[in-house]
Coordinates of N, CA and C and ligand atoms in Angstrom, one line a residue:
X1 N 22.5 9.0 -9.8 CA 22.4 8.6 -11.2 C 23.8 8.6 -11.8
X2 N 23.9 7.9 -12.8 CA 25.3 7.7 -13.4 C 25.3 8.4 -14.1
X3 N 26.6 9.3 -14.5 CA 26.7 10.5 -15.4 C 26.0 10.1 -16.9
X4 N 26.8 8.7 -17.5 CA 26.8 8.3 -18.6 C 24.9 8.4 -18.4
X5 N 24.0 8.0 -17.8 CA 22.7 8.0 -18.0 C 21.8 9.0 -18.2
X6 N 22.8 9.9 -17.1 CA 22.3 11.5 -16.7 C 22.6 12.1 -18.5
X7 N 23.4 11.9 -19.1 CA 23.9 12.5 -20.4 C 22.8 12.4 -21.5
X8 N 22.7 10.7 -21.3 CA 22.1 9.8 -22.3 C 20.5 10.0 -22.1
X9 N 20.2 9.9 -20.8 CA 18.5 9.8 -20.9 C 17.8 11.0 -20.8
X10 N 18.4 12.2 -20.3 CA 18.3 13.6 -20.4 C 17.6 13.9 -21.9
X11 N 16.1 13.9 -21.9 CA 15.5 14.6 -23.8 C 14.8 15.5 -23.2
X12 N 14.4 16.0 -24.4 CA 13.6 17.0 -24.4 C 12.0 16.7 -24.1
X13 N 11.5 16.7 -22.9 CA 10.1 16.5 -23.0 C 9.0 17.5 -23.4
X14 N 8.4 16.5 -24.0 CA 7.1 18.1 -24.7 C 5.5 17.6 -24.5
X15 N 5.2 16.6 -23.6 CA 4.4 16.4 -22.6 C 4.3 16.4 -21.2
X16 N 4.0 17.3 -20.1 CA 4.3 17.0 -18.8 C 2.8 16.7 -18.0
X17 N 3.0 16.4 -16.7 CA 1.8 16.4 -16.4 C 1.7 17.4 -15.3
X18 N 0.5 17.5 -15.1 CA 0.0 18.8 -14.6 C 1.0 19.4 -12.9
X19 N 1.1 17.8 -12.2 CA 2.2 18.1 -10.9 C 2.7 19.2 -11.1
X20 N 2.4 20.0 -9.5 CA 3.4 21.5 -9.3 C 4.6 20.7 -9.2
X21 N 5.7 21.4 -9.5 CA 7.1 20.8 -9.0 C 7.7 21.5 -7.1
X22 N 8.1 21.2 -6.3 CA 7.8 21.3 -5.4 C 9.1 22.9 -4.9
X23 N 9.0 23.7 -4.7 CA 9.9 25.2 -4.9 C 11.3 24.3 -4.4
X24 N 11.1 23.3 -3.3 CA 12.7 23.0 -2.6 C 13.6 22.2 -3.8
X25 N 12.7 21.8 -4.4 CA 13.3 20.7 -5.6 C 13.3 21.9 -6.5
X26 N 13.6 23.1 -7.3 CA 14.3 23.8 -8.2 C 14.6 24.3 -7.4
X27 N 15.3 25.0 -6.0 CA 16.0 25.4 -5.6 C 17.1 24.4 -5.4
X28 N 17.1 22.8 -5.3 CA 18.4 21.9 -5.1 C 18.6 22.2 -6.5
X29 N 17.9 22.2 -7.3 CA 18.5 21.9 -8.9 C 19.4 23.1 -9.0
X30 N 18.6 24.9 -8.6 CA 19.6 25.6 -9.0 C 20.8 25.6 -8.8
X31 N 20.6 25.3 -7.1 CA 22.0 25.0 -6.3 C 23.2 24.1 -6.6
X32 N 22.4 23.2 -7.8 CA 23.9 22.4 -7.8 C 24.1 23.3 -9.2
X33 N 23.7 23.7 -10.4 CA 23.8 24.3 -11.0 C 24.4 25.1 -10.9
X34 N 24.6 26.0 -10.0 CA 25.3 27.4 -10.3 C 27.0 26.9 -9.9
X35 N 27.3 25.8 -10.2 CA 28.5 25.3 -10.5 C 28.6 25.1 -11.3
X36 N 28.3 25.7 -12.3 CA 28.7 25.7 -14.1 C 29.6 26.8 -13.8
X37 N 30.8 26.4 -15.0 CA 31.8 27.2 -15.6 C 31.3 28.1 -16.4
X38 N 31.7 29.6 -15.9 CA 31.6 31.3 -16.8 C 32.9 31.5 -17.3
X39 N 32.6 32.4 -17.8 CA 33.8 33.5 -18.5 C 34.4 34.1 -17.2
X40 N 35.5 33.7 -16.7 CA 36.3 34.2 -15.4 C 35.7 34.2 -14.5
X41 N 34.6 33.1 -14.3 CA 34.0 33.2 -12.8 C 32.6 34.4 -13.1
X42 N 32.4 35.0 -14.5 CA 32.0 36.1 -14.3 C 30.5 35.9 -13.9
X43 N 29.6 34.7 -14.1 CA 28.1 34.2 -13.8 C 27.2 35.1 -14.0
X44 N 27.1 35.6 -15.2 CA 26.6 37.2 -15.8 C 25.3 36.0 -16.1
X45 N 25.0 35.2 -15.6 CA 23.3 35.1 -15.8 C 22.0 35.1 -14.3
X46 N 20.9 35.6 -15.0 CA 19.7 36.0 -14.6 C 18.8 34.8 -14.6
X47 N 17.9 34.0 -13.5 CA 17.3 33.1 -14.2 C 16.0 33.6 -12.9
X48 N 14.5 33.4 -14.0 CA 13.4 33.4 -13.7 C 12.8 32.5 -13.4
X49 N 12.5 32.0 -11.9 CA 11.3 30.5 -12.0 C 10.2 31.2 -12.0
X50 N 9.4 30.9 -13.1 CA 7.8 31.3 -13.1 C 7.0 30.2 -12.9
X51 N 6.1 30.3 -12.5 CA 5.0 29.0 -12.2 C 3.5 29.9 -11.7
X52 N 2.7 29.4 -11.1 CA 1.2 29.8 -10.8 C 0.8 30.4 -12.0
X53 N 0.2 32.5 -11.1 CA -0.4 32.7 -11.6 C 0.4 34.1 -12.7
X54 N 1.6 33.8 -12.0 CA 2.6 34.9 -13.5 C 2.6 34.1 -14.8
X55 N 2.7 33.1 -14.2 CA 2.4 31.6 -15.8 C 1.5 31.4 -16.7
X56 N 0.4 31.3 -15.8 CA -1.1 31.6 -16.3 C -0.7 33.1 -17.5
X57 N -0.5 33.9 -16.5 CA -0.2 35.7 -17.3 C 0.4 35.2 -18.3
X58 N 1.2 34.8 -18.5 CA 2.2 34.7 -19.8 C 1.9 34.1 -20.7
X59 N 1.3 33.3 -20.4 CA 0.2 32.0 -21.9 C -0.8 32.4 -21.7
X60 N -1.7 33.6 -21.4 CA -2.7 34.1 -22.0 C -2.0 35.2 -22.7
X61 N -1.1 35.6 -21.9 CA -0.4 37.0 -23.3 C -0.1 36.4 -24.5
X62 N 0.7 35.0 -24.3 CA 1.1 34.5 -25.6 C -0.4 33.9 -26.4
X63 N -1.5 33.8 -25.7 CA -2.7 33.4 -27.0 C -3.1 34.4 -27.7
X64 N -2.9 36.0 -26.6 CA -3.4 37.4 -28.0 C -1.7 37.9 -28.2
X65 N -1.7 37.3 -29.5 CA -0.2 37.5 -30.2 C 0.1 38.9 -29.6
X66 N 1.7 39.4 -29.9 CA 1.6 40.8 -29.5 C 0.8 41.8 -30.1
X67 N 0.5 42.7 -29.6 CA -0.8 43.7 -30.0 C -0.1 45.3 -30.1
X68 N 1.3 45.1 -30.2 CA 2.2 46.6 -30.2 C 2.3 46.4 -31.4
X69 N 2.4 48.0 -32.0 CA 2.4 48.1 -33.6 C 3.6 47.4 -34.4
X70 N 4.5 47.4 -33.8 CA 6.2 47.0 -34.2 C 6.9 45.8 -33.0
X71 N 6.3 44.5 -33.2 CA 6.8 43.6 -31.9 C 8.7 44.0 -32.3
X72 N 8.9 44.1 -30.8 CA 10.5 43.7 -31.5 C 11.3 42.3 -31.7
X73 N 10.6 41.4 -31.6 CA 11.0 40.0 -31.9 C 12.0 39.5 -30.7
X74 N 12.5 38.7 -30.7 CA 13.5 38.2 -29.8 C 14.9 39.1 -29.5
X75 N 15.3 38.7 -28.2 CA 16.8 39.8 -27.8 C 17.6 39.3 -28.8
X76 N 18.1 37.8 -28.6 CA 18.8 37.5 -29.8 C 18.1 36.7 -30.8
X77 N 18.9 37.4 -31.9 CA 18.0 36.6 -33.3 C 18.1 35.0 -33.4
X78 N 17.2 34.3 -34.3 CA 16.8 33.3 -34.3 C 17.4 32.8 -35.6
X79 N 18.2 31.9 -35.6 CA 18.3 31.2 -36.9 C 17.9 30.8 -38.3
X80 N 17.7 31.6 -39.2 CA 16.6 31.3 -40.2 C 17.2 30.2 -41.5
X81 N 18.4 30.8 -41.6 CA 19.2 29.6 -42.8 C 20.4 28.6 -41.8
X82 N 20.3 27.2 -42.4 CA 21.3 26.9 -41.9 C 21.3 25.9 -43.0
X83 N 22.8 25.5 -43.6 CA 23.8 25.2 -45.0 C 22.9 23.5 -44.5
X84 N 23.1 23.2 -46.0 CA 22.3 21.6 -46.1 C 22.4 20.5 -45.5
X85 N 23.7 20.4 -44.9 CA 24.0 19.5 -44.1 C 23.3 19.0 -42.4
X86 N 23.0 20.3 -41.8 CA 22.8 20.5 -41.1 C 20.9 20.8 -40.9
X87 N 20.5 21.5 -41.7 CA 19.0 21.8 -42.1 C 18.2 19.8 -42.0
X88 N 19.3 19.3 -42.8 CA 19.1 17.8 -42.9 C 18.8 17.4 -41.7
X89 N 19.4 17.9 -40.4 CA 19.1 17.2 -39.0 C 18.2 17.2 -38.6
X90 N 17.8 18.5 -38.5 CA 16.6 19.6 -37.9 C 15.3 18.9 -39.0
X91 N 15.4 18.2 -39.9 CA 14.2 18.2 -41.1 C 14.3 16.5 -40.6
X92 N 15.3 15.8 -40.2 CA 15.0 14.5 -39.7 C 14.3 14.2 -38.2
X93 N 14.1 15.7 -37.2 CA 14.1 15.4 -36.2 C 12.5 16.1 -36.1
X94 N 12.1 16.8 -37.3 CA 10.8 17.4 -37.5 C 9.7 15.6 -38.0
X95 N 10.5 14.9 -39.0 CA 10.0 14.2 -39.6 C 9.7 13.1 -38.6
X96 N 10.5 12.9 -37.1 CA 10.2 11.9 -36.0 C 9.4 12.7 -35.3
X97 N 9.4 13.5 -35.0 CA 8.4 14.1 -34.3 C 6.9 14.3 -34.2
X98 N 7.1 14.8 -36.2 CA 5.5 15.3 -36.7 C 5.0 13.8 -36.3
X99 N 5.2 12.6 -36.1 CA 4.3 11.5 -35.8 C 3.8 11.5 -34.6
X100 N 4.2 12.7 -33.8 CA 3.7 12.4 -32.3 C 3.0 13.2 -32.1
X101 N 1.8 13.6 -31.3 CA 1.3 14.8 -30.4 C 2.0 15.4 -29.4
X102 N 2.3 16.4 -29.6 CA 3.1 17.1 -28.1 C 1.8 17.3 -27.0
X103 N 2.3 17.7 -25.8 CA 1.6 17.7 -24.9 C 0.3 19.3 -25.3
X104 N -0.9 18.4 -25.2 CA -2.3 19.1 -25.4 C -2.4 20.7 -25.7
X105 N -1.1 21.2 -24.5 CA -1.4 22.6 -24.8 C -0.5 23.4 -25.7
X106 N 0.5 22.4 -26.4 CA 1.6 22.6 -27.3 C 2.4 23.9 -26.9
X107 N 3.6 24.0 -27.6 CA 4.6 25.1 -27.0 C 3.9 26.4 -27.0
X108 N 3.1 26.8 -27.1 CA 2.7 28.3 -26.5 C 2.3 28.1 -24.9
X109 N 2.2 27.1 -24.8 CA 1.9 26.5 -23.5 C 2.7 26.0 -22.8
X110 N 4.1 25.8 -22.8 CA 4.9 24.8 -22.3 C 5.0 23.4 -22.6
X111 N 3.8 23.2 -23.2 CA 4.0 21.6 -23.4 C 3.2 21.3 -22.1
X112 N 2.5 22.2 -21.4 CA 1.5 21.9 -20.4 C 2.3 22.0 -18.8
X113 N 4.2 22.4 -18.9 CA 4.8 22.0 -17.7 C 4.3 23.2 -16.7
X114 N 4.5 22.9 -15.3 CA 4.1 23.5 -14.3 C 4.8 25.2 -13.9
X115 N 5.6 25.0 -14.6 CA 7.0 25.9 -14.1 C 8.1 26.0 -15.7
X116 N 8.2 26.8 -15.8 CA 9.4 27.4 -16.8 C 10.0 28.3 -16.1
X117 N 12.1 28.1 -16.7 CA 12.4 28.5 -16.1 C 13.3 29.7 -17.0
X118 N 13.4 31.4 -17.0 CA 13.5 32.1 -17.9 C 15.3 32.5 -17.8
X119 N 16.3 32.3 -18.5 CA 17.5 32.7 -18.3 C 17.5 34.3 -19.2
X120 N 18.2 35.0 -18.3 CA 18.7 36.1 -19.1 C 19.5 36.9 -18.7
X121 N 20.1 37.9 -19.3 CA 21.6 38.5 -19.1 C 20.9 40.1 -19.2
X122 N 21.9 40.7 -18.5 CA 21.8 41.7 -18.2 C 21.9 42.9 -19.7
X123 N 21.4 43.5 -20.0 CA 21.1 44.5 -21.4 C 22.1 44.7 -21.8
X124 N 23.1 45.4 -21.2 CA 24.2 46.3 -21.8 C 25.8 45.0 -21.8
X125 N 25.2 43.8 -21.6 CA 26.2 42.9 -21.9 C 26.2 42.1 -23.3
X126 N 26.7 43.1 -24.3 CA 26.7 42.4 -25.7 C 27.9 41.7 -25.7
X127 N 27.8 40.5 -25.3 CA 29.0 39.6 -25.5 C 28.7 38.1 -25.8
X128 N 29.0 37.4 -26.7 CA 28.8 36.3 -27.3 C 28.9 35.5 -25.8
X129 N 30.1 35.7 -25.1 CA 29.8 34.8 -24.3 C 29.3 34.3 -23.1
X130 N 28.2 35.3 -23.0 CA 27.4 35.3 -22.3 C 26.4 34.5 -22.4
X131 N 25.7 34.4 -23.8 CA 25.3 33.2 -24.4 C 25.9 32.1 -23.7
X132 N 27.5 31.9 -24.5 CA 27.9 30.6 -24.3 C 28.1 30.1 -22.7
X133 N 27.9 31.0 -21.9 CA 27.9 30.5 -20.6 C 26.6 30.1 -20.2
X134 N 25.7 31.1 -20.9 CA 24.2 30.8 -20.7 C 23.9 29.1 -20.8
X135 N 24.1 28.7 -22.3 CA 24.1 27.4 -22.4 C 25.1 26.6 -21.2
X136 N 25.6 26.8 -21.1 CA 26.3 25.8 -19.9 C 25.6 25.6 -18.4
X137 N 25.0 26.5 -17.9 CA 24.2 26.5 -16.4 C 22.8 26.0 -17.3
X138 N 22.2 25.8 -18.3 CA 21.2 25.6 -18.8 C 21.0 24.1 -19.2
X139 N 22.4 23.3 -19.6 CA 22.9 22.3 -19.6 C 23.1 21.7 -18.2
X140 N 23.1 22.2 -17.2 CA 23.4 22.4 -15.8 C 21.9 21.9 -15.0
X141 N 21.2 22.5 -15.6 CA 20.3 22.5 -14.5 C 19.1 21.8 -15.4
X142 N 19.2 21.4 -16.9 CA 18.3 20.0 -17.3 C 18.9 18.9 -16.7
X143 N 20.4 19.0 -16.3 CA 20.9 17.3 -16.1 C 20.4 16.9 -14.8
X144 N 20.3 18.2 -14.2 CA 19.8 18.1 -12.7 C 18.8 17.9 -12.3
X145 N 17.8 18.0 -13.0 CA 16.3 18.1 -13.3 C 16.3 16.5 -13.8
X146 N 16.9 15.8 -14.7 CA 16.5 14.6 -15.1 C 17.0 13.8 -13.7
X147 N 18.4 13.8 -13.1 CA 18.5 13.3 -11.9 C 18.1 13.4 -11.0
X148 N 17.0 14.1 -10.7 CA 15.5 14.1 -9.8 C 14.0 13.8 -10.2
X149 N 14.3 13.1 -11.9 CA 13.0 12.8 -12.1 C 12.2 13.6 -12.6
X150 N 12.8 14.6 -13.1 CA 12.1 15.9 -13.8 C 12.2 16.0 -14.9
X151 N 11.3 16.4 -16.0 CA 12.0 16.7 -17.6 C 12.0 18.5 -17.9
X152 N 12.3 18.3 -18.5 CA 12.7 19.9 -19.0 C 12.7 19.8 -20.9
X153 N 12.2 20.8 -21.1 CA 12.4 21.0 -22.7 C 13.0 23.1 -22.8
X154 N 14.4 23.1 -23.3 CA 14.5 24.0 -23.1 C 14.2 24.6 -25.0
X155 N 13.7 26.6 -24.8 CA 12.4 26.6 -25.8 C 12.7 27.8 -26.4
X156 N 13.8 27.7 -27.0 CA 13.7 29.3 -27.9 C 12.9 30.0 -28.0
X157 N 11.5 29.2 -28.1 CA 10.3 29.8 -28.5 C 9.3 31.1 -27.4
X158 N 10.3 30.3 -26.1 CA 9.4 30.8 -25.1 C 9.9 32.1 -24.6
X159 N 11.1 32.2 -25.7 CA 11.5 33.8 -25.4 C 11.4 34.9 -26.7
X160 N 10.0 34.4 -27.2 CA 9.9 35.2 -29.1 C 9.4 36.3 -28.6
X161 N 9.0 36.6 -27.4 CA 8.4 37.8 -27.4 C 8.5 38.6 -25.6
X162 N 10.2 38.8 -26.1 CA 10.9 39.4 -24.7 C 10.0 40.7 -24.0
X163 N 9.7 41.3 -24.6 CA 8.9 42.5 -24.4 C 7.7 42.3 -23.2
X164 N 7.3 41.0 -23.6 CA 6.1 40.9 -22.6 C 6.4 40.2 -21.0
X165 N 7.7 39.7 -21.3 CA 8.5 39.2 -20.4 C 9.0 39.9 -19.2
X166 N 9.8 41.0 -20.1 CA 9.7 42.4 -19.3 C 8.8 42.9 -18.6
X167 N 7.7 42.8 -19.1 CA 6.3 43.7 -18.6 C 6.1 43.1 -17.4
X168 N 6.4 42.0 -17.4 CA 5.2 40.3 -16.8 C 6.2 40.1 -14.9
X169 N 7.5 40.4 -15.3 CA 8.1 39.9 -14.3 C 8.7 40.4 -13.5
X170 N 9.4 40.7 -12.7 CA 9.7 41.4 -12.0 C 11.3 41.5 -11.9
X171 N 12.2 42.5 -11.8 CA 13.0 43.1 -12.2 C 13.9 42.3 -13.5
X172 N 12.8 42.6 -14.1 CA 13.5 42.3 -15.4 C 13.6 43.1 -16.4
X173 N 13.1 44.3 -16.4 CA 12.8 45.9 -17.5 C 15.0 46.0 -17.9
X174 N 15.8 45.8 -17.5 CA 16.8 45.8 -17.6 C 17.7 44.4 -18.2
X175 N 16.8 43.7 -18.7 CA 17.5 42.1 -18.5 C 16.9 41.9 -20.2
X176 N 17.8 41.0 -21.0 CA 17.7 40.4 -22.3 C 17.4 39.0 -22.0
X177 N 16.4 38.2 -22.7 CA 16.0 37.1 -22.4 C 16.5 36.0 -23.5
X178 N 17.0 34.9 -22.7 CA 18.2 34.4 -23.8 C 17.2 32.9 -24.2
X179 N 16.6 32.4 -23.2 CA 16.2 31.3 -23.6 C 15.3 31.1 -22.3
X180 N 14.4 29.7 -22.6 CA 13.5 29.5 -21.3 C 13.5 27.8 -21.6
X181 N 13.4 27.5 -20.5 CA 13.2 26.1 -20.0 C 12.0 25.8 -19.0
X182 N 11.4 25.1 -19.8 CA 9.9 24.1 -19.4 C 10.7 23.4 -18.6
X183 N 9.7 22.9 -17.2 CA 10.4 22.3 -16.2 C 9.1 21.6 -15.7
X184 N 8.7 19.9 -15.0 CA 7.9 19.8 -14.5 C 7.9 18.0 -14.8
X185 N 7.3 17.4 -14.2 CA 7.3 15.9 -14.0 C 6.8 15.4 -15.6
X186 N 7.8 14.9 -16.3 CA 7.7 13.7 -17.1 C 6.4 13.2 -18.1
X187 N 5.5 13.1 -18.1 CA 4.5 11.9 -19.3 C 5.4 11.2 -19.6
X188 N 5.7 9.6 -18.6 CA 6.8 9.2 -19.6 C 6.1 7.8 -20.2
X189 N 4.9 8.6 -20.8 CA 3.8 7.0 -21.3 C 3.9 7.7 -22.8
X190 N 3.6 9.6 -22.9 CA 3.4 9.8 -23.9 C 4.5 9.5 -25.1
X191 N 4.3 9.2 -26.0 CA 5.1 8.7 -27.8 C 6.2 9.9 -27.6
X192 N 5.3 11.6 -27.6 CA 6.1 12.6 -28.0 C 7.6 12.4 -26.8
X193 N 7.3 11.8 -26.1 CA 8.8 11.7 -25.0 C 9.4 10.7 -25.4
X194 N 8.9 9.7 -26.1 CA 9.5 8.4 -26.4 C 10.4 7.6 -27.4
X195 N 10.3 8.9 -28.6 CA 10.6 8.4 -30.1 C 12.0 8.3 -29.8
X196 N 12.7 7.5 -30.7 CA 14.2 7.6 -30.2 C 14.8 8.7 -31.2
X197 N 15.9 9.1 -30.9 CA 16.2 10.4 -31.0 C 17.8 9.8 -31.9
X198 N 18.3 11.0 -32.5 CA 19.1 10.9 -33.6 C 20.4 11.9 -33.2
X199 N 21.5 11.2 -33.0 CA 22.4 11.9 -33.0 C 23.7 11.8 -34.3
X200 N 24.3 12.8 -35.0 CA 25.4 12.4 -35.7 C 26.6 11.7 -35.6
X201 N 26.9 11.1 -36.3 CA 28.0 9.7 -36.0 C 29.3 11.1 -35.4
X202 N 30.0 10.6 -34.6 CA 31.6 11.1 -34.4 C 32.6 11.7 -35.5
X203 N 32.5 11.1 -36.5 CA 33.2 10.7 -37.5 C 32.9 12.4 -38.7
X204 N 31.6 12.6 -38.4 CA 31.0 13.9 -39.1 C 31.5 15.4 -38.3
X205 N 31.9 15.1 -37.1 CA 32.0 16.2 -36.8 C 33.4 16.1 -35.7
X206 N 34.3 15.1 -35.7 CA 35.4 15.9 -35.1 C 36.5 15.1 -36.1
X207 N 37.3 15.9 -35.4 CA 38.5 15.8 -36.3 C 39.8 15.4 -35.6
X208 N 40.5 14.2 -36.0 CA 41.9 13.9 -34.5 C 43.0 14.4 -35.9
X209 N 43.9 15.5 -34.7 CA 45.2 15.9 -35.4 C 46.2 15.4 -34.3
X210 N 46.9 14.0 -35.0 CA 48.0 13.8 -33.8 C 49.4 14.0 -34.6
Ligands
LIG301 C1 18.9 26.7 -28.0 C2 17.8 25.7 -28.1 C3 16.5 26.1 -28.4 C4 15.5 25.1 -28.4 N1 14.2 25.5 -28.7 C5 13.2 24.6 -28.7 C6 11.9 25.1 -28.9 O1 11.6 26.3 -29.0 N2 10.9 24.1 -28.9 C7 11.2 22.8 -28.8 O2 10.2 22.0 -28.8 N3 12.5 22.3 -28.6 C8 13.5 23.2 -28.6 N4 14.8 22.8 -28.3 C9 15.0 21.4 -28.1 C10 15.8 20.7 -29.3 O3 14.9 20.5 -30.3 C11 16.4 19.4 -28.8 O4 17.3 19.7 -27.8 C12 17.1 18.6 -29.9 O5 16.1 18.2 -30.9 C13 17.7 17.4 -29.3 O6 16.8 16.5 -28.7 P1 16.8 16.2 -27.2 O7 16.9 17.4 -26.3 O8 15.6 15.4 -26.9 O9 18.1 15.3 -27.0 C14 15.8 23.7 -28.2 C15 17.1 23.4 -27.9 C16 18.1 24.3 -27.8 C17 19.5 23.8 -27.4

């Protein structure tokens, strides 16, 4: 695939269909992935492929909300305000959307995909850029995923409740969970994959100093 397509047709899908994804096909994906650029080489991330019946576990945990007296919410916090300009995007991209149905079992579910995949960094590494490297192998391995025919919707959501994550998986009692990525074959009939999508002009957001 051509980069420029790999860039361009790469969305977020939020219907998949039921297809397991095959284990050799996310281990090519990881593999070419873990050629993302870190902080000095440092590759301070952790990634989870969950699928069967740890999956199953985790979207029945997520149907009986947390049941601990004090959830602690997410490792990292979630963005609640953001200045008008910007809220504007997020409220244009709600308004293309709310016309579609997401996939049947909606994001507590994945969007119905076979496999999510959980990124997370190790506890006692409070460093912003750990994050920002996070997003880069994350970016990494949806492009990889669309160049084999795969969609991915990666899901803040699917890490609101790290606590159970910990519980659920295995050597992760030590690990902060940064983000998760729905992974799994395409609906590419359903609307919610289809709408066209909105990006800000060039002109709003960079600036040439020559
Ligand atoms: C950090 C991050 C968190 C996201 N969390 C969610 C989520 O919880 N649920 C969801 O449906 N989409 C989520 N998305 C997908 C964005 O809404 C999507 O990337 C954006 O609208 C651009 O659309 P596109 O990915 O189709 O190009 C997230 C994206 C990022 C980068």
């Amino acid at each position: 695939m051509k980069f420029e397509s790999a860039i361009r047709g790469r969305r977020s899908i939020r219907r998949f269909k039921p297809d397991a994804v095959p284990q050799e096909l996310i281990r090519e994906i990881l593999d070419e992935a873990r050629w993302s650029p870190s902080w000095a080489n440092t590759q301070a991330w952790n990634i989870y492929v969950v699928s069967g019946k740890t999956l199953e576990r985790l979207k029945d945990a997520g149907k009986a909300p947390n049941q601990r007296e004090a959830p602690a919410g997410p490792d990292f916090r979630m963005p609640r305000e953001w200045p008008p300009h910007l809220a504007a995007r997020t409220r244009q991209l709600f308004d293309l959307r709310s016309a579609f149905a997401p996939g049947p079992t909606g994001p507590a579910e994945f969007f119905g995909a076979p496999c999510v995949l959980f990124f997370a960094a190790e506890k006692g590494l409070a460093n912003d850029y750990v994050l920002f490297d996070g997003g880069l192998i994350v970016q990494s391995v949806c492009l990889a995923a669309h160049d084999k025919g795969l969609g991915s919707c990666i899901m803040a959501m699917a890490v609101r409740d790290p606590d159970t994550l910990r519980e659920l998986l295995p050597r992760a009692a030590d690990k902060k969970f940064v983000i998760g990525v729905a992974l799994g074959y395409p609906d590419n009939e359903a609307a919610i994959n289809r709408f066209e999508r909105q990006r800000a002009q060039l002109d709003e957001f960079v600036t040439w100093a020559r």
